[in-house]
Coordinates of C-alpha atoms and ligand atoms in Angstrom, one line a residue:
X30 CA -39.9 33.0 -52.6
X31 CA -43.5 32.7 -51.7
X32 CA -45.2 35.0 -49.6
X33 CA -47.7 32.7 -48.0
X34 CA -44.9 30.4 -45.8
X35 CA -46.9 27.8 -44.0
X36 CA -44.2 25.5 -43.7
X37 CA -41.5 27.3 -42.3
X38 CA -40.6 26.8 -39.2
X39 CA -41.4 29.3 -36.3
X40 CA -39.1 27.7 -33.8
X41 CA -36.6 24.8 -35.6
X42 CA -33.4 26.8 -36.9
X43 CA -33.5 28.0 -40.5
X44 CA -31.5 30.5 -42.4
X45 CA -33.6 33.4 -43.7
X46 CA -33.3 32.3 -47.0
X47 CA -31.9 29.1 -49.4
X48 CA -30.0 25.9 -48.9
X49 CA -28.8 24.4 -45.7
X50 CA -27.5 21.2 -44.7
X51 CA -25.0 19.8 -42.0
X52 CA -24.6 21.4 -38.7
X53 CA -21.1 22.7 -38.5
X54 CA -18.8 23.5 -35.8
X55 CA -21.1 24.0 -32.9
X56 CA -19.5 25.7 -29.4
X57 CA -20.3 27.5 -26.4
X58 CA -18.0 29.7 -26.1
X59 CA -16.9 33.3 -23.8
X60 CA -21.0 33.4 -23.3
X61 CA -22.5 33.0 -27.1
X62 CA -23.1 29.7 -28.9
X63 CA -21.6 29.6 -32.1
X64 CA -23.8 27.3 -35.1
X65 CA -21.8 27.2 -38.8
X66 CA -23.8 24.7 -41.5
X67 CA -23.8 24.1 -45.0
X68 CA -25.6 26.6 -46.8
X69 CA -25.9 27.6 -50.3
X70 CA -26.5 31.6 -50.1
X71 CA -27.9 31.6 -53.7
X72 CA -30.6 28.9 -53.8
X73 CA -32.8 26.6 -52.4
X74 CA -30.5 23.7 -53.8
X75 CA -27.6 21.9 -52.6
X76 CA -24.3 24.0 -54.2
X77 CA -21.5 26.8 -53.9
X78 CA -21.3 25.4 -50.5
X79 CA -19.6 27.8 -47.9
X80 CA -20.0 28.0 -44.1
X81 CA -23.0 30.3 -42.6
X82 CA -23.0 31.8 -39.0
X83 CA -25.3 32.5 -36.4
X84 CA -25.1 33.4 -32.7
X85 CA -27.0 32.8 -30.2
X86 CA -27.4 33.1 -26.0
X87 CA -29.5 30.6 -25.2
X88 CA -29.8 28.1 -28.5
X89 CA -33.4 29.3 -29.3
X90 CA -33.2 32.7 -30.4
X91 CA -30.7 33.0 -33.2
X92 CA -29.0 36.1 -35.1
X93 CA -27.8 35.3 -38.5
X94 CA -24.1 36.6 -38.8
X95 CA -22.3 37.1 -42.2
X96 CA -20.6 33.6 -43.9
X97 CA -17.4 32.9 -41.8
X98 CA -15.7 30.7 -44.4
X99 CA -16.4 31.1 -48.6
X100 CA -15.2 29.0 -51.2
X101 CA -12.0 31.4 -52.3
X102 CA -9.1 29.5 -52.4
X103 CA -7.3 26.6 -54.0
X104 CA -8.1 23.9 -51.8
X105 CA -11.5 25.0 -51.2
X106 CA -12.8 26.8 -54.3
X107 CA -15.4 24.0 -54.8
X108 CA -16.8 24.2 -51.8
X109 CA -16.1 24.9 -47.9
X110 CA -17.4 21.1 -46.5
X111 CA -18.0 20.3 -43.0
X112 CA -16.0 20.1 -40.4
X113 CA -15.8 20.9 -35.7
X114 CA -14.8 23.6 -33.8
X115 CA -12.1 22.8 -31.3
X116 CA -11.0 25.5 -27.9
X117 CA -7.4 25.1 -27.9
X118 CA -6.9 25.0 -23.8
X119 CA -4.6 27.6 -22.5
X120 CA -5.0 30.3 -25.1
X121 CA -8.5 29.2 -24.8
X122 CA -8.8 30.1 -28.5
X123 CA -11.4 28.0 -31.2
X124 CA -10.0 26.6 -34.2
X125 CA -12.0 25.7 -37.4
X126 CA -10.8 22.8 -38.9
X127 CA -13.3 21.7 -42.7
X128 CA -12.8 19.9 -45.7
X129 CA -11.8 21.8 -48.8
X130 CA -13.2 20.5 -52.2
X131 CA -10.3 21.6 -54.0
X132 CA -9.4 23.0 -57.5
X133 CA -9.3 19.2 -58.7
X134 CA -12.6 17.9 -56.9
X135 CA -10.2 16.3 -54.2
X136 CA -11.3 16.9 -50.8
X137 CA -8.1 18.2 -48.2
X138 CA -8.4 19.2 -44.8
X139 CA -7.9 23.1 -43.7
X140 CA -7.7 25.7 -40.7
X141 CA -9.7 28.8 -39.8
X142 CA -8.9 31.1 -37.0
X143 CA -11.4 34.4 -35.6
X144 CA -9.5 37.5 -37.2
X145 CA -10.2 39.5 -34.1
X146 CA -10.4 38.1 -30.9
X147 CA -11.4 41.0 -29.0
X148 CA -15.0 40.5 -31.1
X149 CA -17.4 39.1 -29.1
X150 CA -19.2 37.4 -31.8
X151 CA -16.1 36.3 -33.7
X152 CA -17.8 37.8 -37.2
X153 CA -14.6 37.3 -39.2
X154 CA -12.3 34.0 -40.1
X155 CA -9.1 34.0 -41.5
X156 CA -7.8 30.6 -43.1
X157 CA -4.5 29.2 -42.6
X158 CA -1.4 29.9 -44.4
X159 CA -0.7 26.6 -43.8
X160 CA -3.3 24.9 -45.5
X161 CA -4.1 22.3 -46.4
X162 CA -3.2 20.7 -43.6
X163 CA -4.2 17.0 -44.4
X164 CA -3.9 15.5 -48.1
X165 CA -5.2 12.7 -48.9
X166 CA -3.1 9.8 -50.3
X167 CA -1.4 6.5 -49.1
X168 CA -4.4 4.4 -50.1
X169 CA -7.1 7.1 -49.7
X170 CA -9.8 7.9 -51.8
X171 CA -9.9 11.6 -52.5
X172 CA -13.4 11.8 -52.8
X173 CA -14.0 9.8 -49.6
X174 CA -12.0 12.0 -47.3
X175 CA -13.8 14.6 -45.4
X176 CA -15.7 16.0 -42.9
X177 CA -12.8 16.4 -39.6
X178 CA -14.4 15.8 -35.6
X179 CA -13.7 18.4 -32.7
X180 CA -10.0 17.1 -31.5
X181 CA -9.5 15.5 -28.2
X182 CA -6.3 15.3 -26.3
X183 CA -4.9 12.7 -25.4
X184 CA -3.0 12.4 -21.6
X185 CA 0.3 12.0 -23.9
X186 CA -0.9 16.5 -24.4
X187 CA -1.2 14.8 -28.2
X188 CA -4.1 15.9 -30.4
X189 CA -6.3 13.5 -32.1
X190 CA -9.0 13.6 -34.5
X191 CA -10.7 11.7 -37.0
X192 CA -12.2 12.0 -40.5
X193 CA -14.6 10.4 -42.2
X194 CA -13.8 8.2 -45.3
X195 CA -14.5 4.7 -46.9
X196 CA -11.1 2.6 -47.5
X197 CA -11.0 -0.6 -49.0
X198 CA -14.8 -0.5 -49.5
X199 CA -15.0 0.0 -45.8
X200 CA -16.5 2.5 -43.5
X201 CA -13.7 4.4 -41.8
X202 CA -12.7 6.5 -38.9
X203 CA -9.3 7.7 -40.2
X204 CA -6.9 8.7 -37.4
X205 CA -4.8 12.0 -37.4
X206 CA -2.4 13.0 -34.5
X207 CA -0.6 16.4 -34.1
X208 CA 1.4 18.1 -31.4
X209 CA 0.5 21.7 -33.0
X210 CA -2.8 21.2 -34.1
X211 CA -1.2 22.4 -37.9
X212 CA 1.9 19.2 -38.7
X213 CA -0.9 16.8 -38.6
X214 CA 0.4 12.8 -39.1
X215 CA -1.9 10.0 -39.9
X216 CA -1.8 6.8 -37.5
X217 CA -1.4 3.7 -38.9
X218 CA -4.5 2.2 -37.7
X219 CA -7.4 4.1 -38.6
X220 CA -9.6 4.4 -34.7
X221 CA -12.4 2.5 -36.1
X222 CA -13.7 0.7 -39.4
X223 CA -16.9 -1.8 -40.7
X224 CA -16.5 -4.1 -43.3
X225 CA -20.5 -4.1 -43.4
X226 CA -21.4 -0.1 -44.5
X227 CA -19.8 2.2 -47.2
X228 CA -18.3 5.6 -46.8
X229 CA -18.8 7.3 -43.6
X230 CA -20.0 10.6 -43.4
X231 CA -19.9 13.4 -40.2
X232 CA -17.9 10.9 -38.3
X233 CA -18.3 11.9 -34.0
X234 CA -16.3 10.6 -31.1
X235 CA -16.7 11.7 -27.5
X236 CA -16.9 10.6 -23.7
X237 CA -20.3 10.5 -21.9
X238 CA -20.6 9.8 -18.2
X239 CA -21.9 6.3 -17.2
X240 CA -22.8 7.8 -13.9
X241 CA -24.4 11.0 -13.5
X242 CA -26.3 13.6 -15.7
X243 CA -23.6 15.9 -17.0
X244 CA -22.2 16.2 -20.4
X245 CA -18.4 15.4 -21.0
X246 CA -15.9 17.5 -22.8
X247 CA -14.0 15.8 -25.5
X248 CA -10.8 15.5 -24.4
X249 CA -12.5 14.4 -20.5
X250 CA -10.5 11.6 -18.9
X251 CA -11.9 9.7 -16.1
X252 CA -13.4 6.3 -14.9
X253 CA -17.0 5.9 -15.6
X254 CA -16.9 7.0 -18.8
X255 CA -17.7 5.4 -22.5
X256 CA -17.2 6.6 -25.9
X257 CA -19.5 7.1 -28.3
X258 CA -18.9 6.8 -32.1
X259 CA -21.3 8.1 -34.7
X260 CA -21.2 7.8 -38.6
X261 CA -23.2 9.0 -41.2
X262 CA -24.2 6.7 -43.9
X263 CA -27.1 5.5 -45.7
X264 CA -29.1 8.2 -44.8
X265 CA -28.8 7.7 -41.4
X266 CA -27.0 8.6 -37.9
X267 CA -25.5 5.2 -36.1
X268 CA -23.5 5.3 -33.0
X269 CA -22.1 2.4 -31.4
X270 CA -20.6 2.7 -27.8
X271 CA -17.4 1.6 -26.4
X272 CA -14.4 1.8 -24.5
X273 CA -11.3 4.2 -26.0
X274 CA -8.2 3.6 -24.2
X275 CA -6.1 6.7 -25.9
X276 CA -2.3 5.8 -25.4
X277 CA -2.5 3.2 -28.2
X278 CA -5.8 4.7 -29.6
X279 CA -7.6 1.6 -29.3
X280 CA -11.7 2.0 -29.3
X281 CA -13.6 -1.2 -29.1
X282 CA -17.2 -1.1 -29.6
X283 CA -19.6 -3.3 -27.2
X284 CA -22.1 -4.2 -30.6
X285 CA -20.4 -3.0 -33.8
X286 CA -21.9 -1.0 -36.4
X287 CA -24.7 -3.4 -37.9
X288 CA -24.2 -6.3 -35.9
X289 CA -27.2 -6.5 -34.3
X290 CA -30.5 -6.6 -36.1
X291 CA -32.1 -3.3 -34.5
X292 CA -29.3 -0.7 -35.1
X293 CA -28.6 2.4 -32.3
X294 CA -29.5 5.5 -34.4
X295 CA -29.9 9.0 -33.2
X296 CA -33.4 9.5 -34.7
X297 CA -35.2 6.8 -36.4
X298 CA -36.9 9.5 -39.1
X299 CA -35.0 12.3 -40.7
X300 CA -32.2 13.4 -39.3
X301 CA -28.4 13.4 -40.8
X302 CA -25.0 14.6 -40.6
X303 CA -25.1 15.6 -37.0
X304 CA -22.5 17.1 -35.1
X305 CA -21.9 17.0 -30.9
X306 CA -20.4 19.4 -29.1
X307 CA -20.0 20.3 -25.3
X308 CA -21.7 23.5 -23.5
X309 CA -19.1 24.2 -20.7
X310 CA -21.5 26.5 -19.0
X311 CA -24.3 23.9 -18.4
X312 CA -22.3 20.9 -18.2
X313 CA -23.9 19.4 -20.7
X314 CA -23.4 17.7 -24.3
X315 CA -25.5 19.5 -27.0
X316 CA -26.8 17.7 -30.8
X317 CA -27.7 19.0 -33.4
X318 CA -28.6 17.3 -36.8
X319 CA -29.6 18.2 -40.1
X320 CA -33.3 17.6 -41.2
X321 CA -33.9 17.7 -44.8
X322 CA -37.4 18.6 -46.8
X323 CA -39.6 15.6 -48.1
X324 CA -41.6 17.6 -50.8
X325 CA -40.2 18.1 -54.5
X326 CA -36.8 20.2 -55.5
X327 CA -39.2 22.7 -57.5
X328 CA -41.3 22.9 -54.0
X329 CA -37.8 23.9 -52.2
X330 CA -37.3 26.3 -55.1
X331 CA -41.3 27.5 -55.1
X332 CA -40.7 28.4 -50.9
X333 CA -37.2 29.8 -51.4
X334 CA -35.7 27.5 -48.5
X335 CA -34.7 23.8 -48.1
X336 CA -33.5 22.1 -44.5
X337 CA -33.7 22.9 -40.8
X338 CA -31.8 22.1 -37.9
X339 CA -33.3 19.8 -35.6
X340 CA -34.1 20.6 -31.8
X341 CA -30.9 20.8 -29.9
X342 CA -31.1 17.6 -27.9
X343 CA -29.5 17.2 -24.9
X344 CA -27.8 13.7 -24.8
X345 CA -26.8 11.5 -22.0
X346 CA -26.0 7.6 -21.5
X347 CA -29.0 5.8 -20.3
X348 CA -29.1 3.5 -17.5
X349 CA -28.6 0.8 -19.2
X350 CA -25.2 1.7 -20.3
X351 CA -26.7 0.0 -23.8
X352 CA -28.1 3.1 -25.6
X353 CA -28.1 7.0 -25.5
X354 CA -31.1 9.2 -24.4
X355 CA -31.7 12.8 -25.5
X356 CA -34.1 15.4 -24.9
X357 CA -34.8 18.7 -26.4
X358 CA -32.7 21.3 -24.7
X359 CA -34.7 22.9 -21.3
X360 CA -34.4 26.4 -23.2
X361 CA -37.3 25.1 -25.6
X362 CA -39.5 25.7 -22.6
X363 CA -39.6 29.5 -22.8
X364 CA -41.8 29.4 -25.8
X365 CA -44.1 27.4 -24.0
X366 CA -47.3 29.7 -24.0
X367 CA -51.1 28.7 -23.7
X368 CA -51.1 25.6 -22.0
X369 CA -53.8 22.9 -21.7
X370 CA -53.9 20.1 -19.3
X371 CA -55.7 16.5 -19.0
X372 CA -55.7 13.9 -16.4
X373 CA -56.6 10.5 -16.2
X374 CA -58.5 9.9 -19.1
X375 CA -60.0 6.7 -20.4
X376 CA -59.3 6.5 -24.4
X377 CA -61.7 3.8 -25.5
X378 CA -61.1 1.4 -27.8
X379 CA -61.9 2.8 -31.6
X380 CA -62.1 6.1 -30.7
X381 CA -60.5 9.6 -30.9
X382 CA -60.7 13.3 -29.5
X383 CA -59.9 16.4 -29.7
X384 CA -57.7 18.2 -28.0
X385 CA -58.3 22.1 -28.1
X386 CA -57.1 25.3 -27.0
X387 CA -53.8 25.5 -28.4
X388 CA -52.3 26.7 -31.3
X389 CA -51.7 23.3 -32.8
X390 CA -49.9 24.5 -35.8
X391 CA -46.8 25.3 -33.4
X392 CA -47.2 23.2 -30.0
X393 CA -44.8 20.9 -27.7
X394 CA -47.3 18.1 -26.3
X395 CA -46.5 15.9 -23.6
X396 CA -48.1 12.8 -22.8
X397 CA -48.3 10.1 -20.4
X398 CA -49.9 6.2 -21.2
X399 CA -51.1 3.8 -19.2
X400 CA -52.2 0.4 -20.2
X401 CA -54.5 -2.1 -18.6
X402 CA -53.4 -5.2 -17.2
X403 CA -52.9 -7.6 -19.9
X404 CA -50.5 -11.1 -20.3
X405 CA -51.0 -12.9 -23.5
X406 CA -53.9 -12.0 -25.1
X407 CA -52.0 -9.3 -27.4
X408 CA -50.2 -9.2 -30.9
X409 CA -47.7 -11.5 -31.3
X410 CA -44.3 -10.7 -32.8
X411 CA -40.5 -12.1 -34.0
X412 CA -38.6 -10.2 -32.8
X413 CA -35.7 -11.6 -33.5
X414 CA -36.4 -11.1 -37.8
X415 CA -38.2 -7.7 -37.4
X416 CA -37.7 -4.7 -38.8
X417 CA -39.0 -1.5 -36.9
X418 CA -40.0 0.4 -39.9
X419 CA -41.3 -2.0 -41.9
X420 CA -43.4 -3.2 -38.9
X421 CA -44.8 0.3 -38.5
X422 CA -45.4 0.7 -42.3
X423 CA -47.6 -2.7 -42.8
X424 CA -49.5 -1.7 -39.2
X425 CA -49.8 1.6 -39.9
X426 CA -52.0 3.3 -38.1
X427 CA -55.1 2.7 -39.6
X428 CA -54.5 -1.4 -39.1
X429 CA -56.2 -2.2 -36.0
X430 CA -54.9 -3.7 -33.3
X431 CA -55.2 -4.8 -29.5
X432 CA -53.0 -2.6 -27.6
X433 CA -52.8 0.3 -29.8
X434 CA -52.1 1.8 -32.3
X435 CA -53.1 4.5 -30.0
X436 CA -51.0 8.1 -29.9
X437 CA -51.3 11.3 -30.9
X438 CA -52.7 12.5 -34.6
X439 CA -51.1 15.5 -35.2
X440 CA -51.1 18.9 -38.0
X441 CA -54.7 17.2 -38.5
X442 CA -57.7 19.1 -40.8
X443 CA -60.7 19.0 -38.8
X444 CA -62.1 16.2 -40.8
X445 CA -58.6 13.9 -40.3
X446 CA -58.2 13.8 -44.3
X447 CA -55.0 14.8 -43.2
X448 CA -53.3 13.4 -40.2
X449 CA -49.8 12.7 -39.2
X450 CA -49.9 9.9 -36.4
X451 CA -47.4 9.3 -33.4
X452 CA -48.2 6.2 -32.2
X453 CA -47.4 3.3 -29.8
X454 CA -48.3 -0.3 -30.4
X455 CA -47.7 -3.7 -27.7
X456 CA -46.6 -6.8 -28.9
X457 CA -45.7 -10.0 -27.4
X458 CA -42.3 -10.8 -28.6
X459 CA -40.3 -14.5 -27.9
X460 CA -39.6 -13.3 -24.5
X461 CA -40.6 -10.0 -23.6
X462 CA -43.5 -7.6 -24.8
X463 CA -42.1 -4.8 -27.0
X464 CA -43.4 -1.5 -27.4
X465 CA -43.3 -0.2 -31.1
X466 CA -42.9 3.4 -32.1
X467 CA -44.4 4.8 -35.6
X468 CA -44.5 8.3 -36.7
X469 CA -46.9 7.8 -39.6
X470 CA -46.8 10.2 -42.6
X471 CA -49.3 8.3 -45.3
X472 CA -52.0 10.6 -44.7
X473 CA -50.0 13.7 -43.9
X474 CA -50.9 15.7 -47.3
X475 CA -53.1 15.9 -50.1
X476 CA -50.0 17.0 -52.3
X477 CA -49.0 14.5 -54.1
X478 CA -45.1 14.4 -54.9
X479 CA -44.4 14.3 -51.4
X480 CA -42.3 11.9 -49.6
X481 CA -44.4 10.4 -46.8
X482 CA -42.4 7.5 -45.8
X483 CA -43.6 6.0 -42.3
X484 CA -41.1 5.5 -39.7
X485 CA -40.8 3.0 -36.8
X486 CA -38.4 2.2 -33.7
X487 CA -38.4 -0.1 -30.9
X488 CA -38.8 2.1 -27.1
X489 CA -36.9 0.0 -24.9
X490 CA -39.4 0.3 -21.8
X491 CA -41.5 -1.7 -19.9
X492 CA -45.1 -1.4 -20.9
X493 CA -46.5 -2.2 -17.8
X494 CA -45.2 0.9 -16.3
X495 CA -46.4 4.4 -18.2
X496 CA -45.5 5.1 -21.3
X497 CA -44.3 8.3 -22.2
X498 CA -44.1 10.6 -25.5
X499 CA -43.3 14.1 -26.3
X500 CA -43.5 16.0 -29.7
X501 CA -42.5 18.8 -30.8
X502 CA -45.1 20.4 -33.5
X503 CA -43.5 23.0 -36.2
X504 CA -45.6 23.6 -38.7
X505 CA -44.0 21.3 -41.2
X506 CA -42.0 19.7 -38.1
X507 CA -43.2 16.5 -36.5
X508 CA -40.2 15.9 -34.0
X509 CA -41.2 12.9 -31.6
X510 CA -39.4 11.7 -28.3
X511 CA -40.8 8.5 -27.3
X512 CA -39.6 6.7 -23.7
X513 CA -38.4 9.7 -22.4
X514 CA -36.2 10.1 -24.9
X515 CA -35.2 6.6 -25.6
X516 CA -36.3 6.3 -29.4
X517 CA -36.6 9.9 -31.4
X518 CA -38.2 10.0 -34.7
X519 CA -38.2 13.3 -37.0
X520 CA -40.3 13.7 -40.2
X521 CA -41.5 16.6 -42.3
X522 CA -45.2 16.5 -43.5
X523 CA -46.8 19.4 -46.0
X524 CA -50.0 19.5 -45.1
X525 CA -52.7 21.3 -47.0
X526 CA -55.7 21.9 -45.2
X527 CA -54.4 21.2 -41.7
X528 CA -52.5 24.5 -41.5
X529 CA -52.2 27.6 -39.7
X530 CA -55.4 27.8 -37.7
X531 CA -57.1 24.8 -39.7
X532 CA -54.8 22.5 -37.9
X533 CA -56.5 19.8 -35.1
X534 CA -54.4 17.7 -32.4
X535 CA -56.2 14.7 -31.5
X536 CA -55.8 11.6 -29.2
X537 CA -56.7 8.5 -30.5
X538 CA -56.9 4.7 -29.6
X539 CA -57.6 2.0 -32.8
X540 CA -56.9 -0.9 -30.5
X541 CA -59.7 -3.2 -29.2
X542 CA -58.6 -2.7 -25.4
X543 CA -58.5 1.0 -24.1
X544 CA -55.7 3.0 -22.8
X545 CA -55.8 5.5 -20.3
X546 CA -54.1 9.1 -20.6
X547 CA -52.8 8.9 -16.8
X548 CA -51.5 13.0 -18.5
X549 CA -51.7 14.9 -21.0
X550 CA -49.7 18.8 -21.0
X551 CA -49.6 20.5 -24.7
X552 CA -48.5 23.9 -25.1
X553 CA -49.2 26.4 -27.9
X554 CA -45.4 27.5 -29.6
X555 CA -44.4 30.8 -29.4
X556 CA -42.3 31.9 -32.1
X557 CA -38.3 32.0 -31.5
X558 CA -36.7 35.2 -32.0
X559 CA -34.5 34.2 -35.3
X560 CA -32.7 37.5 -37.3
X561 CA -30.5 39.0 -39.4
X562 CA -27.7 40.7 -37.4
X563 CA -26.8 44.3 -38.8
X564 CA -24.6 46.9 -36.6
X565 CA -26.3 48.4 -33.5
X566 CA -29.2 45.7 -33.4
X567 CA -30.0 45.0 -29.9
X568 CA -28.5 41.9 -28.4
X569 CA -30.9 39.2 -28.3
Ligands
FRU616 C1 -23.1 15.3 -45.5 C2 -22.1 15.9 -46.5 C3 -20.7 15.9 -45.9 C4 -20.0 17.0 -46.7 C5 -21.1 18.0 -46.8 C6 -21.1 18.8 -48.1 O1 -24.4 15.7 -45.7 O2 -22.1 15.2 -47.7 O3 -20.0 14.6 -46.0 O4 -18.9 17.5 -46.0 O5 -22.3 17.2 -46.7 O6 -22.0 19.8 -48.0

């Protein structure tokens, strides 16, 4: 690997070294948190795929444990796929359950168990004798069969869970019930299916609270709740939300998968293959999601590494009951060092500024818009035919405007050749202004051979009250929260003159009418504690 490593991340989870891609197994539990994902320990490219392990106490600062499950048997000697952690109540014990690429390329579902319990760190897994414990079969694809949820119980003391597959050309939550959690029996009906996407990847299925601020655990019955269903698939993270009722396994969705025009996705930039889970210590339900690199395979092989974790988010229902909202874990704030601050600032139309002091290689920047009064004299928009993205990659933000594009230009070189600009824009839609999102990557680099795809979401707030954006700065890391969490977008960006020390954050403001910063808090990073455990290393 290269010794110069401006694009690794100081504070977004990475192995030390090589491949990684889905977040597996996540859980809280006697007092560590437990992350497994796919990683290849041999190269920077996708292969020999077995499940890594790190620990942490407080999600941030990470100690990189030896693989718990290699590729070593049978009906997983292709590779150990994803697959959820589930505490089996009582005996309060975890359970692994993954997808085996088997000896024929067929993907079956197995068991892994801690060898020791009395190890605090749970260091070694033992797979069942039993495995595997789910074939496919009975009108199931074999190679669109994988990638098992955390199990829920069900008030029946019946355990469900669902994997991930594609049957009759459709997207499909396949249903598995067991009394043991090893004599598992397929239902009938699968728990939920589109005939409008393909294969679903990293399916997820769990209970938030539609009153309230705390996380739910999977298996949580109660009133006030909803169910959120996430699948993986086209690149993306959709969820829909519904209502489960679990004696007859029924989950009805309030707007299906692709039924509306705007779809609900986790992040509207990079971000796959994400997994929940819940943190019984802080009440709260944790995400985590895989972002992958934009630059070339031989770039990945060049810096020795490919893929980080995202931030874990914190997510919760919003108000509305309509969509979720997340926000970076409170932990994050502990690497919050130098710290500058602006209020109420006028950002004239056409213009930009610096904003100086921090480190803005490696910063979490928090902002507050407020708009002028305005009706009718803005951009006009369908919104009933309009595509986010495409939106924000025809008005990029160079295209001028009225109310914005005005934001944040971000991992900048002091002359903005490079730039990577978080924006907001206004628009009048057919009967209610909409505020556009964009996390612009056209001018991020002077490589070439670099992805730089723009992004775009709708926010779903109300422009005349302020508008609010947080992102999260890694070096290579652009991670954006827009509406306090409303509309996230992710993207990677390689720049090559903004780095390091080189690299500017700006405000600017392209549209004709100015903004105002009502405030502005931007922190420089500090770096998160992220090791290689050997024996007698101080806890973290
Ligand atoms: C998603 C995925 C999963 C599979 C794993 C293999 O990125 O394709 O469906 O289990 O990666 O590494």
């Amino acid at each position: 690997a290269k010794a110069s490593q401006p694009y690794r991340t100081s504070y977004h989870f990475q192995p030390p070294k090589n491949w990684m891609n889905d977040p597996n197994g996540p859980m809280y539990y006697k007092g560590v948190y437990h992350l497994f994902y796919q990683h290849n320990p041999y190269a920077a490219v996708a292969g020999n795929i077995s499940w890594a392990h790190s620990i942490s106490y407080n999600l941030i600062d990470w100690m990189h444990l030896d693989n718990a499950i290699n590729p070593t048997k049978p009906y997983d000697i292709n590779g150990c796929w994803s697959g959820s952690a589930t505490i089996l109540p009582g005996v309060k014990k975890p359970i692994i359950l993954y997808t085996g690429d088997n000896f024929k390329n067929q993907q079956v579902q197995n068991l892994a168990v801690p060898k020791n319990m009395s190890d605090p760190l749970l260091r070694e897994w033992v797979k069942s004798g039993r495995n595997p414990v789910m074939t496919p079969g009975n009108g199931i694809d074999p190679m669109m069969y994988r990638d098992p949820t955390t199990a829920w119980r069900g008030s029946d003391k019946i355990w469900r869970v669902i994997i991930g597959g594609q049957i009759n050309g459709h997207g499909t939550a396949i249903l598995y019930k067991s009394k043991d959690f090893v004599n598992w029996i397929r239902s009938k009906n699968p728990l939920h299916s589109s005939n409008k996407t393909g294969m679903w990847e990293c399916p997820d299925f769990y209970p938030v609270s539609s009153r309230g601020k705390k996380g739910l655990d999977s298996s949580f019955k109660g009133r006030d709740t909803k169910h959120v269903l996430k699948a993986s698939f086209g690149d993306h993270d959709y969820y829909v939300i519904g209502n489960y009722e679990s004696k007859m396994d029924r989950y009805s969705a309030d707007v299906d998968f692709m039924d509306s025009i705007v779809q609900l996705r986790y992040d509207y930039g990079m971000f796959y293959a994400s997994k929940s889970f819940y943190d019984s210590h802080k009440k709260r339900r944790i995400l985590w999601g895989w972002v992958t690199e934009a630059d070339s395979k031989s770039d990945d092989i060049n810096k020795g590494w490919s893929g980080i974790q995202s931030i874990p988010r914190t997510i919760l229902l919003d108000k509305t009951g309509k969509q979720l909202v997340q926000w970076p874990i409170k932990e994050l704030e502990k690497l919050r060092a130098r710290q500058v601050s602006l209020h109420n600032i006028e950002i004239k139309g056409g213009t930009v500024f610096e904003i100086s002091g921090i480190t803005a290689s490696q910063a979490d920047v928090e902002v507050l818009f407020e708009l002028p009064r305005f009706k009718d004299q803005i951009e006009l928009m369908d919104t009933k035919s309009v595509d986010p993205q495409q939106l924000c990659s025809q008005k990029n933000a160079s295209v001028r405007g009225v109310l914005g594009p005005f934001g944040l230009l971000v991992l900048a070189s002091n002359d903005l050749t490079e730039q990577t600009a978080i924006f907001f824009r206004i628009f009048k839609g057919y009967d209610k202004f909409v505020v556009l999102m964009c996390s612009d990557q056209s001018r991020s680099s002077l490589k070439r051979d670099v992805d730089k795809k723009i992004f775009g979401a709708f926010v779903d707030v109300d422009p005349s009250q302020k508008i609010s954006l947080r992102t999260l700065i890694d070096r290579s890391t652009v991670e954006s929260f827009g509406g306090k969490g409303k509309a996230c977008i992710t993207a990677r960006v390689y720049p090559e003159l903004a780095i390091d020390n080189k690299s500017h954050l700006y405000a600017f403001n392209y549209g004709t009418r100015s903004v105002r910063i009502s405030r502005l808090r931007a922190w420089s990073m500090k770096k998160a504690q992220i090791v290689e455990f050997h024996e007698g290393r101080k806890p973290l």
